[in-house]
Amino acid sequence: AFIALTTAAQAIVFLVDPSEDFYYGFESQLNLLKAIRNLVNSKVVVAINKVDKVSDERLTKVVEALAEVAPEAKVVKISALKRLGLEELVKTLKNLSRRAEP
């Protein structure tokens, strides 16, 4: 999967689960994001999922940590289950796609 990212991707959507009890901890997710950023020269959109399940305080900490790791990334807050923020995510991806067209 990493090889495909290095050759084909104009943009990458990195999905983050901010839940404190998620089996793949947030620090591990940040480390994976760092690894991907070091491998690719693509735009990165970070979608923070499950925003309806975490406190505002937790969400603020997650956004701050993401800004440190990927300051150039566009961060979009979503809830796939409740369909919150999905329009903004699609709009962001369309804008990136338009910028990438020759």
Tab-separated table of N, CA and C in Angstrom:
chain	number	residue	atom	x	y	z
A	1	ALA	N	0.819	-1.194	0.000
A	1	ALA	CA	0.000	0.000	0.000
A	1	ALA	C	0.865	1.260	0.000
A	2	PHE	N	1.984	1.219	0.724
A	2	PHE	CA	2.850	2.398	0.753
A	2	PHE	C	3.428	2.690	-0.626
A	3	ILE	N	3.771	1.642	-1.380
A	3	ILE	CA	4.333	1.841	-2.719
A	3	ILE	C	3.313	2.532	-3.613
A	4	ALA	N	2.069	2.114	-3.537
A	4	ALA	CA	1.022	2.757	-4.332
A	4	ALA	C	0.896	4.230	-3.966
A	5	LEU	N	1.021	4.549	-2.709
A	5	LEU	CA	0.923	5.946	-2.277
A	5	LEU	C	2.039	6.795	-2.860
A	6	THR	N	3.223	6.225	-2.991
A	6	THR	CA	4.362	7.013	-3.461
A	6	THR	C	4.287	7.316	-4.947
A	7	THR	N	3.511	6.537	-5.704
A	7	THR	CA	3.498	6.730	-7.148
A	7	THR	C	2.213	7.318	-7.707
A	8	ALA	N	1.092	7.115	-7.054
A	8	ALA	CA	-0.173	7.455	-7.695
A	8	ALA	C	-0.978	8.553	-7.019
A	9	ALA	N	-0.806	8.742	-5.778
A	9	ALA	CA	-1.735	9.594	-5.035
A	9	ALA	C	-1.432	11.076	-5.203
A	10	GLN	N	-2.450	11.833	-5.621
A	10	GLN	CA	-2.345	13.288	-5.629
A	10	GLN	C	-2.731	13.845	-4.271
A	11	ALA	N	-3.625	13.123	-3.614
A	11	ALA	CA	-4.069	13.511	-2.274
A	11	ALA	C	-4.351	12.250	-1.474
A	12	ILE	N	-4.137	12.362	-0.191
A	12	ILE	CA	-4.366	11.240	0.711
A	12	ILE	C	-5.338	11.693	1.789
A	13	VAL	N	-6.339	10.869	2.046
A	13	VAL	CA	-7.231	11.110	3.177
A	13	VAL	C	-6.779	10.178	4.286
A	14	PHE	N	-6.337	10.760	5.372
A	14	PHE	CA	-5.885	9.991	6.529
A	14	PHE	C	-6.980	10.069	7.575
A	15	LEU	N	-7.594	8.944	7.863
A	15	LEU	CA	-8.713	8.878	8.796
A	15	LEU	C	-8.198	8.612	10.202
A	16	VAL	N	-8.587	9.467	11.130
A	16	VAL	CA	-8.144	9.365	12.521
A	16	VAL	C	-9.335	9.035	13.412
A	17	ASP	N	-9.117	8.115	14.330
A	17	ASP	CA	-10.110	7.826	15.368
A	17	ASP	C	-9.583	8.447	16.656
A	18	PRO	N	-10.233	9.490	17.162
A	18	PRO	CA	-9.729	10.181	18.346
A	18	PRO	C	-10.110	9.529	19.668
A	19	SER	N	-10.857	8.442	19.607
A	19	SER	CA	-11.315	7.785	20.835
A	19	SER	C	-10.131	7.353	21.685
A	20	GLU	N	-10.237	7.587	22.966
A	20	GLU	CA	-9.147	7.204	23.864
A	20	GLU	C	-9.074	5.697	24.056
A	21	ASP	N	-10.165	4.997	23.783
A	21	ASP	CA	-10.178	3.548	23.971
A	21	ASP	C	-10.032	2.769	22.663
A	22	PHE	N	-9.712	3.446	21.558
A	22	PHE	CA	-9.513	2.774	20.278
A	22	PHE	C	-8.280	1.884	20.378
A	23	TYR	N	-8.369	0.668	19.861
A	23	TYR	CA	-7.273	-0.296	20.025
A	23	TYR	C	-5.972	0.163	19.373
A	24	TYR	N	-6.056	0.970	18.324
A	24	TYR	CA	-4.862	1.502	17.669
A	24	TYR	C	-4.728	2.936	18.164
A	25	GLY	N	-3.999	3.121	19.234
A	25	GLY	CA	-3.944	4.391	19.950
A	25	GLY	C	-3.622	5.599	19.093
A	26	PHE	N	-3.959	6.751	19.604
A	26	PHE	CA	-3.770	7.989	18.856
A	26	PHE	C	-2.298	8.242	18.540
A	27	GLU	N	-1.412	7.935	19.479
A	27	GLU	CA	0.026	8.115	19.217
A	27	GLU	C	0.469	7.243	18.044
A	28	SER	N	-0.047	6.032	17.973
A	28	SER	CA	0.274	5.140	16.852
A	28	SER	C	-0.253	5.714	15.541
A	29	GLN	N	-1.434	6.306	15.594
A	29	GLN	CA	-1.988	6.931	14.396
A	29	GLN	C	-1.120	8.115	13.954
A	30	LEU	N	-0.639	8.901	14.910
A	30	LEU	CA	0.256	10.016	14.580
A	30	LEU	C	1.550	9.515	13.953
A	31	ASN	N	2.103	8.437	14.497
A	31	ASN	CA	3.330	7.875	13.939
A	31	ASN	C	3.122	7.382	12.512
A	32	LEU	N	1.976	6.786	12.246
A	32	LEU	CA	1.667	6.339	10.891
A	32	LEU	C	1.544	7.534	9.949
A	33	LEU	N	0.908	8.592	10.404
A	33	LEU	CA	0.801	9.805	9.594
A	33	LEU	C	2.184	10.374	9.284
A	34	LYS	N	3.068	10.395	10.268
A	34	LYS	CA	4.446	10.859	10.042
A	34	LYS	C	5.131	10.018	8.978
A	35	ALA	N	4.988	8.707	9.063
A	35	ALA	CA	5.618	7.799	8.100
A	35	ALA	C	5.090	8.049	6.691
A	36	ILE	N	3.798	8.218	6.575
A	36	ILE	CA	3.203	8.469	5.258
A	36	ILE	C	3.703	9.789	4.695
A	37	ARG	N	3.741	10.819	5.510
A	37	ARG	CA	4.216	12.134	5.048
A	37	ARG	C	5.662	12.080	4.576
A	38	ASN	N	6.477	11.226	5.208
A	38	ASN	CA	7.871	11.099	4.801
A	38	ASN	C	8.035	10.341	3.489
A	39	LEU	N	7.037	9.543	3.123
A	39	LEU	CA	7.120	8.733	1.912
A	39	LEU	C	6.523	9.393	0.681
A	40	VAL	N	5.569	10.247	0.862
A	40	VAL	CA	4.826	10.762	-0.286
A	40	VAL	C	4.961	12.269	-0.415
A	41	ASN	N	4.714	12.711	-1.621
A	41	ASN	CA	4.711	14.139	-1.902
A	41	ASN	C	3.300	14.545	-2.324
A	42	SER	N	2.328	14.122	-1.555
A	42	SER	CA	0.921	14.359	-1.863
A	42	SER	C	0.316	15.295	-0.825
A	43	LYS	N	-0.767	15.922	-1.217
A	43	LYS	CA	-1.541	16.702	-0.259
A	43	LYS	C	-2.170	15.736	0.736
A	44	VAL	N	-2.259	16.151	1.980
A	44	VAL	CA	-2.844	15.300	3.016
A	44	VAL	C	-4.070	15.995	3.599
A	45	VAL	N	-5.161	15.251	3.623
A	45	VAL	CA	-6.377	15.686	4.293
A	45	VAL	C	-6.576	14.731	5.456
A	46	VAL	N	-6.668	15.275	6.646
A	46	VAL	CA	-6.895	14.442	7.825
A	46	VAL	C	-8.362	14.561	8.203
A	47	ALA	N	-9.046	13.424	8.200
A	47	ALA	CA	-10.450	13.383	8.604
A	47	ALA	C	-10.518	12.790	10.005
A	48	ILE	N	-10.924	13.607	10.947
A	48	ILE	CA	-11.096	13.123	12.320
A	48	ILE	C	-12.520	12.598	12.429
A	49	ASN	N	-12.648	11.293	12.549
A	49	ASN	CA	-13.959	10.660	12.609
A	49	ASN	C	-14.441	10.576	14.060
A	50	LYS	N	-15.699	10.287	14.225
A	50	LYS	CA	-16.327	10.086	15.537
A	50	LYS	C	-16.304	11.340	16.410
A	51	VAL	N	-16.391	12.506	15.766
A	51	VAL	CA	-16.367	13.744	16.548
A	51	VAL	C	-17.580	13.863	17.462
A	52	ASP	N	-18.612	13.098	17.175
A	52	ASP	CA	-19.800	13.099	18.023
A	52	ASP	C	-19.610	12.269	19.284
A	53	LYS	N	-18.512	11.528	19.359
A	53	LYS	CA	-18.274	10.614	20.480
A	53	LYS	C	-17.221	11.105	21.469
A	54	VAL	N	-16.532	12.203	21.149
A	54	VAL	CA	-15.460	12.677	22.027
A	54	VAL	C	-15.777	14.082	22.538
A	55	SER	N	-15.168	14.421	23.652
A	55	SER	CA	-15.387	15.747	24.241
A	55	SER	C	-14.698	16.826	23.407
A	56	ASP	N	-15.144	18.047	23.578
A	56	ASP	CA	-14.509	19.176	22.899
A	56	ASP	C	-13.047	19.297	23.311
A	57	GLU	N	-12.773	19.033	24.578
A	57	GLU	CA	-11.393	19.098	25.084
A	57	GLU	C	-10.508	18.075	24.370
A	58	ARG	N	-10.999	16.858	24.241
A	58	ARG	CA	-10.238	15.805	23.550
A	58	ARG	C	-10.035	16.184	22.087
A	59	LEU	N	-11.067	16.693	21.458
A	59	LEU	CA	-10.980	17.078	20.059
A	59	LEU	C	-9.950	18.185	19.856
A	60	THR	N	-9.913	19.144	20.766
A	60	THR	CA	-8.922	20.220	20.689
A	60	THR	C	-7.507	19.661	20.785
A	61	LYS	N	-7.279	18.730	21.699
A	61	LYS	CA	-5.954	18.112	21.841
A	61	LYS	C	-5.556	17.357	20.584
A	62	VAL	N	-6.502	16.658	19.987
A	62	VAL	CA	-6.231	15.900	18.762
A	62	VAL	C	-5.861	16.848	17.624
A	63	VAL	N	-6.625	17.914	17.454
A	63	VAL	CA	-6.346	18.886	16.396
A	63	VAL	C	-4.973	19.519	16.602
A	64	GLU	N	-4.629	19.868	17.830
A	64	GLU	CA	-3.319	20.464	18.119
A	64	GLU	C	-2.187	19.492	17.803
A	65	ALA	N	-2.352	18.234	18.168
A	65	ALA	CA	-1.322	17.230	17.890
A	65	ALA	C	-1.158	17.023	16.389
A	66	LEU	N	-2.254	17.002	15.665
A	66	LEU	CA	-2.186	16.843	14.209
A	66	LEU	C	-1.497	18.040	13.563
A	67	ALA	N	-1.743	19.233	14.076
A	67	ALA	CA	-1.112	20.438	13.537
A	67	ALA	C	0.399	20.404	13.729
A	68	GLU	N	0.857	19.787	14.798
A	68	GLU	CA	2.299	19.656	15.021
A	68	GLU	C	2.919	18.661	14.050
A	69	VAL	N	2.229	17.571	13.794
A	69	VAL	CA	2.757	16.504	12.938
A	69	VAL	C	2.625	16.847	11.457
A	70	ALA	N	1.507	17.450	11.090
A	70	ALA	CA	1.242	17.752	9.679
A	70	ALA	C	0.636	19.149	9.551
A	71	PRO	N	1.459	20.182	9.740
A	71	PRO	CA	0.920	21.546	9.747
A	71	PRO	C	0.292	21.973	8.424
A	72	GLU	N	0.701	21.354	7.332
A	72	GLU	CA	0.161	21.714	6.024
A	72	GLU	C	-1.141	20.989	5.697
A	73	ALA	N	-1.494	20.009	6.488
A	73	ALA	CA	-2.683	19.198	6.209
A	73	ALA	C	-3.963	19.962	6.511
A	74	LYS	N	-4.945	19.734	5.685
A	74	LYS	CA	-6.290	20.251	5.941
A	74	LYS	C	-6.966	19.256	6.874
A	75	VAL	N	-7.481	19.731	7.994
A	75	VAL	CA	-8.149	18.866	8.972
A	75	VAL	C	-9.652	19.090	8.875
A	76	VAL	N	-10.385	17.989	8.723
A	76	VAL	CA	-11.841	18.037	8.626
A	76	VAL	C	-12.409	17.142	9.716
A	77	LYS	N	-13.349	17.661	10.462
A	77	LYS	CA	-13.987	16.896	11.541
A	77	LYS	C	-15.268	16.272	11.000
A	78	ILE	N	-15.384	14.945	11.181
A	78	ILE	CA	-16.549	14.247	10.642
A	78	ILE	C	-17.117	13.241	11.642
A	79	SER	N	-18.323	12.845	11.373
A	79	SER	CA	-18.922	11.671	11.998
A	79	SER	C	-19.558	10.899	10.856
A	80	ALA	N	-18.923	9.818	10.448
A	80	ALA	CA	-19.459	9.024	9.346
A	80	ALA	C	-20.831	8.465	9.705
A	81	LEU	N	-20.986	8.031	10.940
A	81	LEU	CA	-22.249	7.448	11.381
A	81	LEU	C	-23.398	8.457	11.315
A	82	LYS	N	-23.140	9.666	11.786
A	82	LYS	CA	-24.190	10.699	11.815
A	82	LYS	C	-24.147	11.617	10.597
A	83	ARG	N	-23.222	11.331	9.690
A	83	ARG	CA	-23.086	12.068	8.429
A	83	ARG	C	-22.778	13.555	8.656
A	84	LEU	N	-21.989	13.835	9.673
A	84	LEU	CA	-21.581	15.208	9.974
A	84	LEU	C	-20.246	15.496	9.296
A	85	GLY	N	-20.129	16.643	8.669
A	85	GLY	CA	-18.866	17.067	8.082
A	85	GLY	C	-18.506	16.400	6.770
A	86	LEU	N	-19.339	15.505	6.280
A	86	LEU	CA	-19.005	14.783	5.049
A	86	LEU	C	-19.014	15.700	3.833
A	87	GLU	N	-19.930	16.654	3.810
A	87	GLU	CA	-19.955	17.608	2.695
A	87	GLU	C	-18.666	18.424	2.654
A	88	GLU	N	-18.189	18.829	3.819
A	88	GLU	CA	-16.930	19.590	3.867
A	88	GLU	C	-15.764	18.735	3.385
A	89	LEU	N	-15.758	17.458	3.755
A	89	LEU	CA	-14.697	16.557	3.305
A	89	LEU	C	-14.718	16.422	1.786
A	90	VAL	N	-15.880	16.200	1.216
A	90	VAL	CA	-16.000	16.075	-0.241
A	90	VAL	C	-15.584	17.376	-0.922
A	91	LYS	N	-16.022	18.497	-0.389
A	91	LYS	CA	-15.660	19.806	-0.948
A	91	LYS	C	-14.144	20.008	-0.918
A	92	THR	N	-13.526	19.650	0.187
A	92	THR	CA	-12.072	19.772	0.317
A	92	THR	C	-11.363	18.929	-0.735
A	93	LEU	N	-11.822	17.708	-0.929
A	93	LEU	CA	-11.204	16.824	-1.920
A	93	LEU	C	-11.417	17.340	-3.337
A	94	LYS	N	-12.588	17.864	-3.617
A	94	LYS	CA	-12.839	18.438	-4.943
A	94	LYS	C	-11.922	19.623	-5.196
A	95	ASN	N	-11.735	20.471	-4.190
A	95	ASN	CA	-10.842	21.625	-4.339
A	95	ASN	C	-9.412	21.183	-4.607
A	96	LEU	N	-8.960	20.155	-3.915
A	96	LEU	CA	-7.612	19.639	-4.159
A	96	LEU	C	-7.502	19.064	-5.560
A	97	SER	N	-8.543	18.391	-5.999
A	97	SER	CA	-8.558	17.801	-7.332
A	97	SER	C	-8.489	18.883	-8.403
A	98	ARG	N	-9.227	19.949	-8.212
A	98	ARG	CA	-9.209	21.055	-9.186
A	98	ARG	C	-7.829	21.692	-9.273
A	99	ARG	N	-7.181	21.836	-8.139
A	99	ARG	CA	-5.833	22.443	-8.128
A	99	ARG	C	-4.812	21.554	-8.805
A	100	ALA	N	-5.043	20.246	-8.793
A	100	ALA	CA	-4.089	19.302	-9.369
A	100	ALA	C	-4.259	19.148	-10.877
A	101	GLU	N	-5.402	19.577	-11.418
A	101	GLU	CA	-5.635	19.439	-12.853
A	101	GLU	C	-4.706	20.365	-13.620
A	102	PRO	N	-4.237	19.888	-14.802
A	102	PRO	CA	-3.329	20.719	-15.618
A	102	PRO	C	-4.008	21.919	-16.228
